[in-house]
CSV table of C-alpha atoms in Angstrom, one decimal:
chain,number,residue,atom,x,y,z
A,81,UNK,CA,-24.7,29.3,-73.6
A,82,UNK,CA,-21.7,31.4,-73.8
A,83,UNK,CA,-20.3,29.8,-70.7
A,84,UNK,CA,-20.6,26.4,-72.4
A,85,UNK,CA,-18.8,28.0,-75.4
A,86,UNK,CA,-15.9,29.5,-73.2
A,87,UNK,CA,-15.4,26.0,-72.0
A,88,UNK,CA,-15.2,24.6,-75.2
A,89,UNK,CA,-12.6,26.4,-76.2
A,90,UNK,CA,-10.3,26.6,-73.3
A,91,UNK,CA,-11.0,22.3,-73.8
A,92,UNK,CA,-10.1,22.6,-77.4
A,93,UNK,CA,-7.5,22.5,-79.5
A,94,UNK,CA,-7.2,25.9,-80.2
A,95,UNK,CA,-6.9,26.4,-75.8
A,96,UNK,CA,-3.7,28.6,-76.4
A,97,UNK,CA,-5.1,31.1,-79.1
A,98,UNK,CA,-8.1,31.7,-77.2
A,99,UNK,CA,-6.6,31.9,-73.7
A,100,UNK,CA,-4.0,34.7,-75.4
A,101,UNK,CA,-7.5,36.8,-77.0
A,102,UNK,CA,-9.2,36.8,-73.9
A,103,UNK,CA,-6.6,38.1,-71.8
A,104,UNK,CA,-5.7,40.4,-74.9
A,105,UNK,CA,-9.4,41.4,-74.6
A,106,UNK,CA,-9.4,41.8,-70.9
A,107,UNK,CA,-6.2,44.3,-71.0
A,108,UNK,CA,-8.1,46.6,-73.7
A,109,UNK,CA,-11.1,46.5,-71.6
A,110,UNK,CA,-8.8,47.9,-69.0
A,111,UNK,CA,-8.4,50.9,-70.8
A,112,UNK,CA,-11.9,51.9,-70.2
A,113,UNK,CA,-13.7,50.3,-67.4
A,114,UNK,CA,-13.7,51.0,-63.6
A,115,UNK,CA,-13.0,48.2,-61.2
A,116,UNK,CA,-16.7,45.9,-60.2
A,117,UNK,CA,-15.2,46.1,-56.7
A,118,UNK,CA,-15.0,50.1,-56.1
A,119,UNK,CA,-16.6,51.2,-52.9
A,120,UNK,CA,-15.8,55.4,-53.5
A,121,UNK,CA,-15.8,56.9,-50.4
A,122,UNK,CA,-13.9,53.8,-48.2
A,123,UNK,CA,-11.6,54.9,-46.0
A,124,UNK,CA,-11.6,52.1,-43.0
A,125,UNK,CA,-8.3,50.0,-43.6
A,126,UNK,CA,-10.4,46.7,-41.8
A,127,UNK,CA,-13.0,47.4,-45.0
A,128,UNK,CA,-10.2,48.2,-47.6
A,129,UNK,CA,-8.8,44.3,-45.5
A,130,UNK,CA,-12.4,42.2,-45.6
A,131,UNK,CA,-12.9,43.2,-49.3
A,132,UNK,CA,-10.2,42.7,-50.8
A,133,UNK,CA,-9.4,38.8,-48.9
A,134,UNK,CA,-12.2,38.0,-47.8
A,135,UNK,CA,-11.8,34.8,-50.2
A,136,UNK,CA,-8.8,34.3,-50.2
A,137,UNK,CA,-6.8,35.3,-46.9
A,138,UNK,CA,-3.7,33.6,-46.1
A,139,UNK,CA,-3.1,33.0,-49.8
A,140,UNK,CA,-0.6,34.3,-52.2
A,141,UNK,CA,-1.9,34.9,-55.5
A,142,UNK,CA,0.4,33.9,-58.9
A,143,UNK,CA,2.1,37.5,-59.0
A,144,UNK,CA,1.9,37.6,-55.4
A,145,UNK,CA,4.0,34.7,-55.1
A,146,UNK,CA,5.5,35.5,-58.0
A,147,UNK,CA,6.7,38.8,-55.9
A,148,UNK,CA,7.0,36.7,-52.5
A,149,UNK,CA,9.7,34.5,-54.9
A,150,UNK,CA,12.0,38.0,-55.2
A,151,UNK,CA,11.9,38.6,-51.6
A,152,UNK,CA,12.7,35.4,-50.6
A,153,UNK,CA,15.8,35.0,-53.1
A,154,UNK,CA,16.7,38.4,-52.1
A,155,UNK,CA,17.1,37.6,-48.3
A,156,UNK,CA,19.4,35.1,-46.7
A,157,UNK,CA,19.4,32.3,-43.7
A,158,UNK,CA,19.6,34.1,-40.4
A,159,UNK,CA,18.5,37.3,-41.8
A,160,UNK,CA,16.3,39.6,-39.6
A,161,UNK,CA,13.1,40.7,-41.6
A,162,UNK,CA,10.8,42.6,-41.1
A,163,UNK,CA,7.9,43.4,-43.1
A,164,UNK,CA,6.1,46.9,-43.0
A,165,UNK,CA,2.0,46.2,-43.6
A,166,UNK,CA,1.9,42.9,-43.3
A,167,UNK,CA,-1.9,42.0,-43.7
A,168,UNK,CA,-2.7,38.2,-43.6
A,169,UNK,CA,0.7,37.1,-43.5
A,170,UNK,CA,1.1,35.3,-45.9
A,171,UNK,CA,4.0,37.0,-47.8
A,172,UNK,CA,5.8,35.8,-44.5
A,173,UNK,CA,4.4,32.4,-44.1
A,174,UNK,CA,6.1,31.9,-47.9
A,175,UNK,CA,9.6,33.7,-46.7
A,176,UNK,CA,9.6,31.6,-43.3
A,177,UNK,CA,8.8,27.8,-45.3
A,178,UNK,CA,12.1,28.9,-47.9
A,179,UNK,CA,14.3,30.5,-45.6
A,180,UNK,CA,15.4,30.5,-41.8
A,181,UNK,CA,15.2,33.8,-41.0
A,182,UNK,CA,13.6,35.9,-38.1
A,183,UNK,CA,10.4,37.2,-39.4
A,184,UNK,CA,8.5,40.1,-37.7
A,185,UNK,CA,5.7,42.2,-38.9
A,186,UNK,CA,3.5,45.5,-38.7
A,187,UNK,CA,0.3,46.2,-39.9
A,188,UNK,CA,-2.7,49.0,-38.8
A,189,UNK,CA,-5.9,46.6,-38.7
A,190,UNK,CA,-6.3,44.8,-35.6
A,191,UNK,CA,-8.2,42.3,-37.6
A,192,UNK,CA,-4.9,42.1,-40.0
A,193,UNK,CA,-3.0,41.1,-36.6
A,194,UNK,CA,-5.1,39.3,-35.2
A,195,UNK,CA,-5.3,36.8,-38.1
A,196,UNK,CA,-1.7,37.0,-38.5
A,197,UNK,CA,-1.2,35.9,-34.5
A,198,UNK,CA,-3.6,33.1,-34.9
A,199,UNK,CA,-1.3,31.9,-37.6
A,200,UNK,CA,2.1,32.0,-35.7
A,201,UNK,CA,3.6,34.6,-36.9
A,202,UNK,CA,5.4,38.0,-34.6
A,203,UNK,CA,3.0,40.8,-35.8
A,204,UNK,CA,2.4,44.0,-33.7
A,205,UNK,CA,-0.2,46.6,-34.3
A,206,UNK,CA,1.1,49.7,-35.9
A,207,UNK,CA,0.4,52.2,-37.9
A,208,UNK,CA,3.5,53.9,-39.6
A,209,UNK,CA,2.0,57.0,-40.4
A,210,UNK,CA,3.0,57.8,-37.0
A,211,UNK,CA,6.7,57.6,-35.5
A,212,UNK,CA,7.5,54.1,-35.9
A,213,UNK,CA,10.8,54.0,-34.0
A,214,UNK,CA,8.8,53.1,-31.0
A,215,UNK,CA,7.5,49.7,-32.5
A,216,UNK,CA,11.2,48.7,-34.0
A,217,UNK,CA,13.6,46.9,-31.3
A,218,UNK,CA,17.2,46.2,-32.8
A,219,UNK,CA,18.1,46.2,-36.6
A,220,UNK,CA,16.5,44.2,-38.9
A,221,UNK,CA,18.9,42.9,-42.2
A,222,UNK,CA,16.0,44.0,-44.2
A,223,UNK,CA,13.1,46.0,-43.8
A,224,UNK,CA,9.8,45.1,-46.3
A,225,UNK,CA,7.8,47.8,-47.7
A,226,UNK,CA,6.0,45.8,-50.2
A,227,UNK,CA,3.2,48.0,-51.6
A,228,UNK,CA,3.2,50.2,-49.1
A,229,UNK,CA,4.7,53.6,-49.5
A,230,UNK,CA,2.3,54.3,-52.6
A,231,UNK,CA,-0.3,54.3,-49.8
A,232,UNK,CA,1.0,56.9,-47.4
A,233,UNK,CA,0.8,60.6,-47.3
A,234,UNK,CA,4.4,60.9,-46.3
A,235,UNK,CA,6.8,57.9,-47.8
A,236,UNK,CA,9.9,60.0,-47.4
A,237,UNK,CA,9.1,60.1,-43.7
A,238,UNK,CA,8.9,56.8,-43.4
A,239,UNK,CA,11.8,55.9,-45.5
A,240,UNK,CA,13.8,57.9,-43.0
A,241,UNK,CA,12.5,56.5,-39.9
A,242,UNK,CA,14.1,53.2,-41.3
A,243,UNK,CA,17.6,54.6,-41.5
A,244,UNK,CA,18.7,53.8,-38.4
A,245,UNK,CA,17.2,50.1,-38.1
A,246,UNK,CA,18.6,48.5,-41.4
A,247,UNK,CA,22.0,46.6,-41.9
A,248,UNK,CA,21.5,45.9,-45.3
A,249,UNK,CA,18.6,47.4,-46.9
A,250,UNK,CA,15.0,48.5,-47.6
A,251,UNK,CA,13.0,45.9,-50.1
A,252,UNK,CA,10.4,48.2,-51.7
A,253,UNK,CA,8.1,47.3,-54.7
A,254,UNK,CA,5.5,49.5,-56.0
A,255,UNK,CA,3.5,49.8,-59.1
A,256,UNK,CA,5.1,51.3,-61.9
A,257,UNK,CA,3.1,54.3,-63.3
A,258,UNK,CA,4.9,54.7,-66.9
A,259,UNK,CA,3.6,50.9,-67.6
A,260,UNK,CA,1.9,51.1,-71.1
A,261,UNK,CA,-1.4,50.3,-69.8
A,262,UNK,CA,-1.0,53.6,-68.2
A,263,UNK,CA,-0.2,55.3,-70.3
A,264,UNK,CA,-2.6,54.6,-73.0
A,265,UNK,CA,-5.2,55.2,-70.4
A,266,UNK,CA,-4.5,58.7,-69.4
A,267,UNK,CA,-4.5,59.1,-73.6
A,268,UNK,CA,-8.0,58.0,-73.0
A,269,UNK,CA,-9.1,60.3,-70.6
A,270,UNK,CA,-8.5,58.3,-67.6
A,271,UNK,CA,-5.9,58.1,-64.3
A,272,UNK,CA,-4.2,55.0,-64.2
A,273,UNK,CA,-6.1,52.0,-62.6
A,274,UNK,CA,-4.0,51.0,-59.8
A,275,UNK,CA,-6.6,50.2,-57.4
A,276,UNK,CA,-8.6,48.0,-56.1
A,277,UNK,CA,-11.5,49.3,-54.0
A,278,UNK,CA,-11.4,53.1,-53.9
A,279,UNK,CA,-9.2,55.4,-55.9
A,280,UNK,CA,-8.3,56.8,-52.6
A,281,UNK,CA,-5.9,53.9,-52.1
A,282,UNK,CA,-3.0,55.2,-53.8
A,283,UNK,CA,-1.6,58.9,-52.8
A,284,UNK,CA,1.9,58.5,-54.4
A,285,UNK,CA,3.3,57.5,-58.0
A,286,UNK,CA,6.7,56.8,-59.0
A,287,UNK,CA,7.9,55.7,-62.8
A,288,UNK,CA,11.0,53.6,-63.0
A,289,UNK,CA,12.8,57.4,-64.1
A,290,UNK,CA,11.2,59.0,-60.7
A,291,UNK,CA,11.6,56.2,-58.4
A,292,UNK,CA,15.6,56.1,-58.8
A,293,UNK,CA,15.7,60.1,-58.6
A,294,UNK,CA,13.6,60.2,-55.5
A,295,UNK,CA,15.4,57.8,-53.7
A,296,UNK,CA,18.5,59.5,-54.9
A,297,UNK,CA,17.2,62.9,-53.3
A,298,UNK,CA,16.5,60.6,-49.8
A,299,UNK,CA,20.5,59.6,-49.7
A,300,UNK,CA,19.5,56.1,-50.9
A,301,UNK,CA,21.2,54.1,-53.4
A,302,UNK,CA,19.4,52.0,-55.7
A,303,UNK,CA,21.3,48.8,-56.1
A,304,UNK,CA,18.4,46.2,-57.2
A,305,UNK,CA,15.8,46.8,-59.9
A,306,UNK,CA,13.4,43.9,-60.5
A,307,UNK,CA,11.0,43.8,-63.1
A,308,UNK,CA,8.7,41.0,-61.8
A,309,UNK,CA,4.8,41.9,-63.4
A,310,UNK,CA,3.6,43.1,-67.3
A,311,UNK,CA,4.4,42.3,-70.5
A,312,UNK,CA,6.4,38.7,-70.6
A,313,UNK,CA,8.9,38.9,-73.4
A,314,UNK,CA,9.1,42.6,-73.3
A,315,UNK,CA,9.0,43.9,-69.2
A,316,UNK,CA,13.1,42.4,-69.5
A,317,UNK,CA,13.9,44.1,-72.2
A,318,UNK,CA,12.1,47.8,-71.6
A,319,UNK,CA,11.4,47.7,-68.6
A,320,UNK,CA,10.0,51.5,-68.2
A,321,UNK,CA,7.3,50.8,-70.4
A,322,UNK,CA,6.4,47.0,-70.1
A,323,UNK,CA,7.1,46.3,-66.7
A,324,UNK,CA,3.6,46.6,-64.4
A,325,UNK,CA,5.7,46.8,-61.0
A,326,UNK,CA,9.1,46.8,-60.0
A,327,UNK,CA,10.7,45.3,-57.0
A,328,UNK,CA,13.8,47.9,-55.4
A,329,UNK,CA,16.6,47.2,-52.9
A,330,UNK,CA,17.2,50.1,-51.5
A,331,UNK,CA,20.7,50.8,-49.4
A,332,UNK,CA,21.3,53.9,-46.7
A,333,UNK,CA,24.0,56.7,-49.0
A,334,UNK,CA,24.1,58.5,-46.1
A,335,UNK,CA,27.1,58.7,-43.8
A,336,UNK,CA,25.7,57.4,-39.9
C-alpha cells in the first residue's frame, strides 16, 4: 500500500514537492543510520569490488558521470592519461568516447583488470601501496587519482612517486569532510558516513582548508578546485560547507 502511494505521488501533480521531501528526508535519515550494505570486518579489495558493482559494473552513476564530465573537460586531445585505481573502467570508457587521448590504467583486483581487459581498455595489475615507478613507462599529461588517496595508508608517498611522470598535473577528487552533513553528524555522535561497505575504507580526510595546506606542504600547487557533489544552489557559493566532494588539479612546485 505505501508503494502504491509513493507512486501516486511521484505521478501527481505535486511530483516536485514530494520528490524534494523525500530526498530531504533521506539526508536527515543520514544523520543517524549506518549504511544496509556494511560488511565490518572486509578487507579483500575483490569483495569491497563485487559488492559494491556487482549491478551495475561498467556503468557510471549520475555523480559519477557527473565527475567523469570534470575529467574529461579537464584533459585535452592527445593527452596521455592515466588513471590510478581504475576498477571497471568505466570512468575511462567515458574519457576515451569524448576525447582522443591515450588512456592507461591501474588497479589492485585482478578481477578489476580483468574486466577492464575484456573491455578494451590498457589496464595493468598494480597495487600502489607499493613502489609504483616500476608499473609507469614515460610521462603521462595527467595522472587520475580519483577517490583514491582517501584509501591509502600513505597518500603523500604516492603523490611523490608521481612527480617524476607528470607534464601537467595530478587530477585528484576526494570527499570533502567539512561538508554539512558531516558535520551535523559528528554533532550527533557519529564519524562522518563516507563509506560504503566497511568503515575501514577510508584512512585519510582532507576539508577543502586541509586539502590545499597539505598539498602545499607536498610542493604542489593547487590550481583547479571543483565543486562538483552537495548542496545545488549553495556548494558554488560556499563551497567548504555545501560542497560533498571536490575535484583538484594538482601541479608539481617543486624545482626538477
Amino acid at each position: 500500500m505505501l508503494t502504491t502511494f509513493k507512486k501516486s505521488l511521484r505521478e501527481s501533480p505535486i511530483r516536485s514537492v514530494y520528490l524534494g521531501l523525500a530526498n530531504g528526508f533521506r539526508q536527515f535519515k543520514r544523520l543517524f543510520i549506518y549504511p544496509k550494505t556494511a560488511q565490518v570486518g572486509v578487507s579483500d579489495y575483490d569483495v569491497y569490488w563485487d559488492t559494491k558493482l556487482d549491478t551495475n559494473i561498467g556503468q557510471l552513476s549520475p555523480w559519477r558521470r557527473k565527475r567523469a564530465q570534470i575529467f574529461t573537460d579537464l584533459v585535452s586531445d592527445g593527452d596521455r592519461v592515466l588513471d590510478l585505481g581504475v576498477g571497471d573502467g568505466a570512468l575511462l570508457t567515458y574519457m576515451l568516447e569524448r576525447k582522443k587521448i591515450e588512456a592507461f590504467g591501474l588497479d589492485v583486483s585482478p578481477k578489476a583488470v580483468d574486466f577492464c581487459k575484456a573491455h578494451g581498455l590498457n589496464v595493468v595489475l598494480a597495487d600502489i601501496n607499493k613502489p609504483i615507478s616500476d608499473f609507469l613507462s614515460g610521462q603521462y599529461d595527467y595522472i587520475i587519482c580519483s577517490e583514491i588517496i582517501e584509501h591509502l595508508p600513505d597518500p603523500e608517498g604516492l603523490l611523490n612517486s608521481l612527480r617524476p611522470f607528470i607534464r601537467k598535473g595530478i587530477i585528484v577528487s576526494i570527499p570533502n569532510t567539512g561538508y554539512y552533513q558531516h558535520r551535523l553528524r559528528l554533532l550527533f555522535g557519529r564519524f562522518p558516513l563516507q563509506w560504503v561497505v566497511t568503515p575501514g575504507e577510508h584512512l585519510r580526510f582532507w576539508t577543502l582548508t586541509d586539502f590545499r595546506w597539505w598539498a602545499g606542504q607536498l610542493n604542489f600547487r593547487v590550481t583547479r578546485v571543483i565543486p562538483y557533489e552537495g548542496t545545488s544552489g549553495l556548494k558554488d557559493a560556499w563551497p567548504s560547507l555545501f560542497a560533498a566532494a571536490f575535484v583538484y588539479v594538482l601541479q608539481n612546485n617543486r624545482a626538477s
